Amino acid sequence: MRGEPSCPKCGGRVRAPGLFADSWQCDVHGTVHPLQPVVPPSVEGLGVVVHRAQVPVWMPWPLPVGWLFSGVAAAGDDRSGGRATAVACSGPGPFGGPGELMLIAEELGVGLGARYAGIDGPDPGPNMCVNTPPHAKVLAAGRPTALWHVSGAPDDRVVFAGEARGLWLWAIVWPEESGLLMYDELVLTDLRDAGAEVDLLPCGALTPRLLA
């Protein structure tokens, strides 16, 4: 498991702020908000991300029946706070077999969502099919939120994106047929607003999707 920050856009090595730059630097992408090392899913680890986050930490709440929290990632440092968060959950898919859902909140240009979606980034805008009615809707922090299909992703997943609380909201589902989950109007909670019930969150094994 990686123990050093990396580029949120490509996973490459980054240089910490120093004498010649006051920000984290990737040789390919320049100034970035570093992706912090991913740790096994736990309520405590999730709490650290939630405490530092400057953007929502979206979680389906309640989780679909049989689903578990399977990891969290965040881009940013102690100085800037979390500028992007990714929460992963896994459980039985609508058509049998395992399914996975990843929810990403991020500021413009961070690029973490595009990386996990498997598309050219940093933002979903050019790939969003917004000339049609929304393809899915969620209730995000009590507000109806429209999501559109994002084209260009690998065939093993389906990607939706929209805007919530003035920031990008990505929903990525594996495998593609498990995307049916997004048509059930999932209720998403920003864990920064959640109470003590988060302590009862069921945790599973760390998904390798977060390490991709």
PDB file of C-alpha atoms in Angstrom, residues 2-199:
ATOM      1  CA  ARG A   2       1.360   3.375  -0.941  1.00  0.00           C
ATOM      2  CA  GLY A   3       2.691   5.460   1.900  1.00  0.00           C
ATOM      3  CA  GLU A   4       3.382   8.762   0.129  1.00  0.00           C
ATOM      4  CA  PRO A   5       1.172  11.442  -1.429  1.00  0.00           C
ATOM      5  CA  SER A   6       0.664  11.148  -5.188  1.00  0.00           C
ATOM      6  CA  CYS A   7      -0.806  13.117  -8.077  1.00  0.00           C
ATOM      7  CA  PRO A   8      -4.628  12.966  -8.036  1.00  0.00           C
ATOM      8  CA  LYS A   9      -4.694  13.057 -11.835  1.00  0.00           C
ATOM      9  CA  CYS A  10      -2.180  10.358 -12.761  1.00  0.00           C
ATOM     10  CA  GLY A  11      -0.975   8.696  -9.567  1.00  0.00           C
ATOM     11  CA  GLY A  12       2.595   9.821 -10.209  1.00  0.00           C
ATOM     12  CA  ARG A  13       5.051  11.066  -7.626  1.00  0.00           C
ATOM     13  CA  VAL A  14       4.727  14.599  -6.347  1.00  0.00           C
ATOM     14  CA  ARG A  15       7.214  16.987  -4.785  1.00  0.00           C
ATOM     15  CA  ALA A  16       6.330  18.692  -1.535  1.00  0.00           C
ATOM     16  CA  PRO A  17       6.424  22.504  -1.229  1.00  0.00           C
ATOM     17  CA  GLY A  18       9.956  23.724  -0.770  1.00  0.00           C
ATOM     18  CA  LEU A  19      12.501  26.316  -1.713  1.00  0.00           C
ATOM     19  CA  PHE A  20      11.410  26.682  -5.349  1.00  0.00           C
ATOM     20  CA  ALA A  21       7.646  26.146  -5.103  1.00  0.00           C
ATOM     21  CA  ASP A  22       5.059  26.801  -2.400  1.00  0.00           C
ATOM     22  CA  SER A  23       2.722  24.061  -3.676  1.00  0.00           C
ATOM     23  CA  TRP A  24       2.812  20.344  -4.432  1.00  0.00           C
ATOM     24  CA  GLN A  25       4.171  19.634  -7.911  1.00  0.00           C
ATOM     25  CA  CYS A  26       3.698  16.774 -10.397  1.00  0.00           C
ATOM     26  CA  ASP A  27       6.201  16.554 -13.257  1.00  0.00           C
ATOM     27  CA  VAL A  28       3.313  15.988 -15.695  1.00  0.00           C
ATOM     28  CA  HIS A  29       0.488  18.116 -14.278  1.00  0.00           C
ATOM     29  CA  GLY A  30       2.277  20.892 -12.436  1.00  0.00           C
ATOM     30  CA  THR A  31       0.604  22.251  -9.305  1.00  0.00           C
ATOM     31  CA  VAL A  32      -1.778  19.713  -7.750  1.00  0.00           C
ATOM     32  CA  HIS A  33      -3.611  18.924  -4.539  1.00  0.00           C
ATOM     33  CA  PRO A  34      -1.834  15.722  -3.465  1.00  0.00           C
ATOM     34  CA  LEU A  35      -3.786  12.502  -3.072  1.00  0.00           C
ATOM     35  CA  GLN A  36      -3.062  11.231   0.412  1.00  0.00           C
ATOM     36  CA  PRO A  37      -2.195   7.550   1.021  1.00  0.00           C
ATOM     37  CA  VAL A  38      -5.251   5.311   1.117  1.00  0.00           C
ATOM     38  CA  VAL A  39      -5.784   3.426   4.374  1.00  0.00           C
ATOM     39  CA  PRO A  40      -8.016   0.416   5.149  1.00  0.00           C
ATOM     40  CA  PRO A  41     -11.649   1.396   5.767  1.00  0.00           C
ATOM     41  CA  SER A  42     -12.504   2.230   9.368  1.00  0.00           C
ATOM     42  CA  VAL A  43     -14.736   4.676  11.174  1.00  0.00           C
ATOM     43  CA  GLU A  44     -11.634   6.362  12.620  1.00  0.00           C
ATOM     44  CA  GLY A  45      -9.928   6.776   9.240  1.00  0.00           C
ATOM     45  CA  LEU A  46     -13.110   8.148   7.738  1.00  0.00           C
ATOM     46  CA  GLY A  47     -13.374  10.608  10.608  1.00  0.00           C
ATOM     47  CA  VAL A  48      -9.913  12.024   9.833  1.00  0.00           C
ATOM     48  CA  VAL A  49     -10.936  12.691   6.215  1.00  0.00           C
ATOM     49  CA  VAL A  50     -14.256  14.216   7.271  1.00  0.00           C
ATOM     50  CA  HIS A  51     -12.545  16.529   9.784  1.00  0.00           C
ATOM     51  CA  ARG A  52     -10.090  17.888   7.194  1.00  0.00           C
ATOM     52  CA  ALA A  53     -12.472  18.092   4.236  1.00  0.00           C
ATOM     53  CA  GLN A  54     -13.284  21.438   2.638  1.00  0.00           C
ATOM     54  CA  VAL A  55     -15.688  19.679   0.265  1.00  0.00           C
ATOM     55  CA  PRO A  56     -18.551  17.237   0.959  1.00  0.00           C
ATOM     56  CA  VAL A  57     -17.840  13.644   1.919  1.00  0.00           C
ATOM     57  CA  TRP A  58     -20.795  11.965   0.228  1.00  0.00           C
ATOM     58  CA  MET A  59     -22.125   8.643   1.492  1.00  0.00           C
ATOM     59  CA  PRO A  60     -25.356   6.816   0.597  1.00  0.00           C
ATOM     60  CA  TRP A  61     -27.240   6.917   3.875  1.00  0.00           C
ATOM     61  CA  PRO A  62     -28.664   4.570   4.754  1.00  0.00           C
ATOM     62  CA  LEU A  63     -26.473   2.217   2.739  1.00  0.00           C
ATOM     63  CA  PRO A  64     -28.312  -0.123   0.361  1.00  0.00           C
ATOM     64  CA  VAL A  65     -29.169  -3.452   1.985  1.00  0.00           C
ATOM     65  CA  GLY A  66     -26.086  -5.636   2.293  1.00  0.00           C
ATOM     66  CA  TRP A  67     -23.659  -2.870   1.321  1.00  0.00           C
ATOM     67  CA  LEU A  68     -20.497  -1.898   3.222  1.00  0.00           C
ATOM     68  CA  PHE A  69     -18.169   1.081   3.374  1.00  0.00           C
ATOM     69  CA  SER A  70     -15.049  -0.013   1.489  1.00  0.00           C
ATOM     70  CA  GLY A  71     -12.664   2.942   1.579  1.00  0.00           C
ATOM     71  CA  VAL A  72     -12.072   6.667   1.400  1.00  0.00           C
ATOM     72  CA  ALA A  73      -9.480   8.863  -0.287  1.00  0.00           C
ATOM     73  CA  ALA A  74      -8.800  12.591  -0.157  1.00  0.00           C
ATOM     74  CA  ALA A  75      -6.720  15.084  -2.119  1.00  0.00           C
ATOM     75  CA  GLY A  76      -5.220  18.036  -0.283  1.00  0.00           C
ATOM     76  CA  ASP A  77      -2.781  18.628   2.554  1.00  0.00           C
ATOM     77  CA  ASP A  78      -2.818  19.910   6.128  1.00  0.00           C
ATOM     78  CA  ARG A  79      -2.541  23.480   4.903  1.00  0.00           C
ATOM     79  CA  SER A  80      -5.289  23.452   2.257  1.00  0.00           C
ATOM     80  CA  GLY A  81      -7.568  20.805   3.731  1.00  0.00           C
ATOM     81  CA  GLY A  82      -9.298  18.176   1.614  1.00  0.00           C
ATOM     82  CA  ARG A  83     -10.156  19.619  -1.815  1.00  0.00           C
ATOM     83  CA  ALA A  84     -11.517  16.336  -3.175  1.00  0.00           C
ATOM     84  CA  THR A  85     -12.940  13.276  -1.451  1.00  0.00           C
ATOM     85  CA  ALA A  86     -13.814   9.827  -2.758  1.00  0.00           C
ATOM     86  CA  VAL A  87     -15.958   7.391  -0.774  1.00  0.00           C
ATOM     87  CA  ALA A  88     -16.331   3.782  -1.940  1.00  0.00           C
ATOM     88  CA  CYS A  89     -19.048   1.293  -1.019  1.00  0.00           C
ATOM     89  CA  SER A  90     -19.594  -2.274  -2.143  1.00  0.00           C
ATOM     90  CA  GLY A  91     -22.338  -4.864  -1.956  1.00  0.00           C
ATOM     91  CA  PRO A  92     -24.665  -7.073  -3.968  1.00  0.00           C
ATOM     92  CA  GLY A  93     -25.452  -5.718  -7.424  1.00  0.00           C
ATOM     93  CA  PRO A  94     -29.045  -5.386  -8.681  1.00  0.00           C
ATOM     94  CA  PHE A  95     -28.548  -8.350 -11.026  1.00  0.00           C
ATOM     95  CA  GLY A  96     -26.471 -10.488  -8.666  1.00  0.00           C
ATOM     96  CA  GLY A  97     -22.730 -10.551  -8.188  1.00  0.00           C
ATOM     97  CA  PRO A  98     -20.700  -7.807  -6.522  1.00  0.00           C
ATOM     98  CA  GLY A  99     -21.260  -4.135  -7.210  1.00  0.00           C
ATOM     99  CA  GLU A 100     -19.252  -1.058  -6.279  1.00  0.00           C
ATOM    100  CA  LEU A 101     -20.127   2.617  -6.041  1.00  0.00           C
ATOM    101  CA  MET A 102     -17.688   5.495  -5.680  1.00  0.00           C
ATOM    102  CA  LEU A 103     -18.836   9.044  -4.918  1.00  0.00           C
ATOM    103  CA  ILE A 104     -16.398  11.892  -5.512  1.00  0.00           C
ATOM    104  CA  ALA A 105     -16.794  15.535  -4.507  1.00  0.00           C
ATOM    105  CA  GLU A 106     -14.164  17.932  -5.759  1.00  0.00           C
ATOM    106  CA  GLU A 107     -13.318  21.468  -6.636  1.00  0.00           C
ATOM    107  CA  LEU A 108     -12.885  22.470 -10.252  1.00  0.00           C
ATOM    108  CA  GLY A 109      -9.679  21.146 -11.796  1.00  0.00           C
ATOM    109  CA  VAL A 110      -8.562  18.707  -9.075  1.00  0.00           C
ATOM    110  CA  GLY A 111      -8.918  15.746 -11.438  1.00  0.00           C
ATOM    111  CA  LEU A 112      -9.558  12.930  -8.949  1.00  0.00           C
ATOM    112  CA  GLY A 113     -12.988  12.066 -10.317  1.00  0.00           C
ATOM    113  CA  ALA A 114     -11.758  11.879 -13.907  1.00  0.00           C
ATOM    114  CA  ARG A 115      -8.947   9.571 -12.824  1.00  0.00           C
ATOM    115  CA  TYR A 116     -11.285   7.107 -11.136  1.00  0.00           C
ATOM    116  CA  ALA A 117     -13.770   7.442 -14.002  1.00  0.00           C
ATOM    117  CA  GLY A 118     -11.029   6.495 -16.463  1.00  0.00           C
ATOM    118  CA  ILE A 119     -11.505   9.526 -18.710  1.00  0.00           C
ATOM    119  CA  ASP A 120      -9.350  12.457 -19.779  1.00  0.00           C
ATOM    120  CA  GLY A 121      -9.735  15.179 -17.175  1.00  0.00           C
ATOM    121  CA  PRO A 122      -9.650  17.094 -15.148  1.00  0.00           C
ATOM    122  CA  ASP A 123     -13.410  17.772 -15.122  1.00  0.00           C
ATOM    123  CA  PRO A 124     -16.451  15.951 -16.542  1.00  0.00           C
ATOM    124  CA  GLY A 125     -17.866  18.928 -18.467  1.00  0.00           C
ATOM    125  CA  PRO A 126     -16.708  18.036 -22.009  1.00  0.00           C
ATOM    126  CA  ASN A 127     -17.966  14.450 -21.607  1.00  0.00           C
ATOM    127  CA  MET A 128     -21.310  15.190 -19.941  1.00  0.00           C
ATOM    128  CA  CYS A 129     -24.392  14.554 -22.089  1.00  0.00           C
ATOM    129  CA  VAL A 130     -26.232  17.659 -20.841  1.00  0.00           C
ATOM    130  CA  ASN A 131     -28.239  18.116 -24.045  1.00  0.00           C
ATOM    131  CA  THR A 132     -30.687  15.514 -22.685  1.00  0.00           C
ATOM    132  CA  PRO A 133     -32.774  15.321 -19.515  1.00  0.00           C
ATOM    133  CA  PRO A 134     -30.798  14.089 -16.491  1.00  0.00           C
ATOM    134  CA  HIS A 135     -30.050  10.373 -16.590  1.00  0.00           C
ATOM    135  CA  ALA A 136     -30.236   9.967 -12.809  1.00  0.00           C
ATOM    136  CA  LYS A 137     -31.240  11.926  -9.754  1.00  0.00           C
ATOM    137  CA  VAL A 138     -30.056  11.729  -6.169  1.00  0.00           C
ATOM    138  CA  LEU A 139     -31.050  13.552  -3.023  1.00  0.00           C
ATOM    139  CA  ALA A 140     -27.804  15.192  -1.888  1.00  0.00           C
ATOM    140  CA  ALA A 141     -27.959  16.824   1.554  1.00  0.00           C
ATOM    141  CA  GLY A 142     -31.710  17.133   1.154  1.00  0.00           C
ATOM    142  CA  ARG A 143     -31.612  18.722  -2.305  1.00  0.00           C
ATOM    143  CA  PRO A 144     -32.735  17.017  -5.530  1.00  0.00           C
ATOM    144  CA  THR A 145     -29.586  16.752  -7.642  1.00  0.00           C
ATOM    145  CA  ALA A 146     -29.465  15.918 -11.353  1.00  0.00           C
ATOM    146  CA  LEU A 147     -26.727  13.692 -12.754  1.00  0.00           C
ATOM    147  CA  TRP A 148     -25.829  13.158 -16.389  1.00  0.00           C
ATOM    148  CA  HIS A 149     -24.055  10.267 -18.050  1.00  0.00           C
ATOM    149  CA  VAL A 150     -20.358  10.888 -18.716  1.00  0.00           C
ATOM    150  CA  SER A 151     -19.121   9.377 -21.966  1.00  0.00           C
ATOM    151  CA  GLY A 152     -15.697   7.944 -22.741  1.00  0.00           C
ATOM    152  CA  ALA A 153     -15.302   5.741 -19.653  1.00  0.00           C
ATOM    153  CA  PRO A 154     -14.053   2.138 -19.923  1.00  0.00           C
ATOM    154  CA  ASP A 155     -16.712  -0.491 -20.580  1.00  0.00           C
ATOM    155  CA  ASP A 156     -16.435  -1.999 -17.095  1.00  0.00           C
ATOM    156  CA  ARG A 157     -18.117   0.974 -15.399  1.00  0.00           C
ATOM    157  CA  VAL A 158     -20.767   3.636 -15.806  1.00  0.00           C
ATOM    158  CA  VAL A 159     -20.124   7.245 -14.816  1.00  0.00           C
ATOM    159  CA  PHE A 160     -22.509  10.050 -13.864  1.00  0.00           C
ATOM    160  CA  ALA A 161     -21.696  13.624 -12.875  1.00  0.00           C
ATOM    161  CA  GLY A 162     -23.463  16.762 -11.781  1.00  0.00           C
ATOM    162  CA  GLU A 163     -23.171  19.627  -9.325  1.00  0.00           C
ATOM    163  CA  ALA A 164     -23.947  19.634  -5.621  1.00  0.00           C
ATOM    164  CA  ARG A 165     -23.146  22.378  -3.132  1.00  0.00           C
ATOM    165  CA  GLY A 166     -21.365  24.273  -5.901  1.00  0.00           C
ATOM    166  CA  LEU A 167     -18.871  21.459  -6.549  1.00  0.00           C
ATOM    167  CA  TRP A 168     -18.552  18.497  -8.862  1.00  0.00           C
ATOM    168  CA  LEU A 169     -20.303  15.327  -7.790  1.00  0.00           C
ATOM    169  CA  TRP A 170     -19.247  12.135  -9.565  1.00  0.00           C
ATOM    170  CA  ALA A 171     -20.929   8.746  -9.181  1.00  0.00           C
ATOM    171  CA  ILE A 172     -19.020   5.798 -10.650  1.00  0.00           C
ATOM    172  CA  VAL A 173     -20.500   2.294 -10.608  1.00  0.00           C
ATOM    173  CA  TRP A 174     -18.885  -1.070 -11.348  1.00  0.00           C
ATOM    174  CA  PRO A 175     -19.858  -3.165 -13.249  1.00  0.00           C
ATOM    175  CA  GLU A 176     -21.836  -1.184 -15.808  1.00  0.00           C
ATOM    176  CA  GLU A 177     -25.085  -3.080 -15.223  1.00  0.00           C
ATOM    177  CA  SER A 178     -24.992  -2.128 -11.537  1.00  0.00           C
ATOM    178  CA  GLY A 179     -25.624   1.439 -12.688  1.00  0.00           C
ATOM    179  CA  LEU A 180     -29.281   0.592 -12.098  1.00  0.00           C
ATOM    180  CA  LEU A 181     -28.568   1.662  -8.526  1.00  0.00           C
ATOM    181  CA  MET A 182     -28.523   5.259  -9.702  1.00  0.00           C
ATOM    182  CA  TYR A 183     -32.134   5.098 -10.844  1.00  0.00           C
ATOM    183  CA  ASP A 184     -33.419   4.481  -7.303  1.00  0.00           C
ATOM    184  CA  GLU A 185     -32.891   8.127  -6.254  1.00  0.00           C
ATOM    185  CA  LEU A 186     -30.193   7.403  -3.715  1.00  0.00           C
ATOM    186  CA  VAL A 187     -30.141   9.572  -0.608  1.00  0.00           C
ATOM    187  CA  LEU A 188     -26.663  11.027  -0.077  1.00  0.00           C
ATOM    188  CA  THR A 189     -25.488  12.509   3.208  1.00  0.00           C
ATOM    189  CA  ASP A 190     -22.532  14.837   3.573  1.00  0.00           C
ATOM    190  CA  LEU A 191     -20.747  13.134   6.447  1.00  0.00           C
ATOM    191  CA  ARG A 192     -19.545  16.503   7.685  1.00  0.00           C
ATOM    192  CA  ASP A 193     -23.167  17.013   8.774  1.00  0.00           C
ATOM    193  CA  ALA A 194     -23.740  13.503  10.124  1.00  0.00           C
ATOM    194  CA  GLY A 195     -24.045  12.618  13.771  1.00  0.00           C
ATOM    195  CA  ALA A 196     -22.986   9.772  15.987  1.00  0.00           C
ATOM    196  CA  GLU A 197     -24.793   7.209  13.826  1.00  0.00           C
ATOM    197  CA  VAL A 198     -21.682   7.146  11.607  1.00  0.00           C
ATOM    198  CA  ASP A 199     -20.004   5.193  14.413  1.00  0.00           C
TER     199      ASP A 199
END
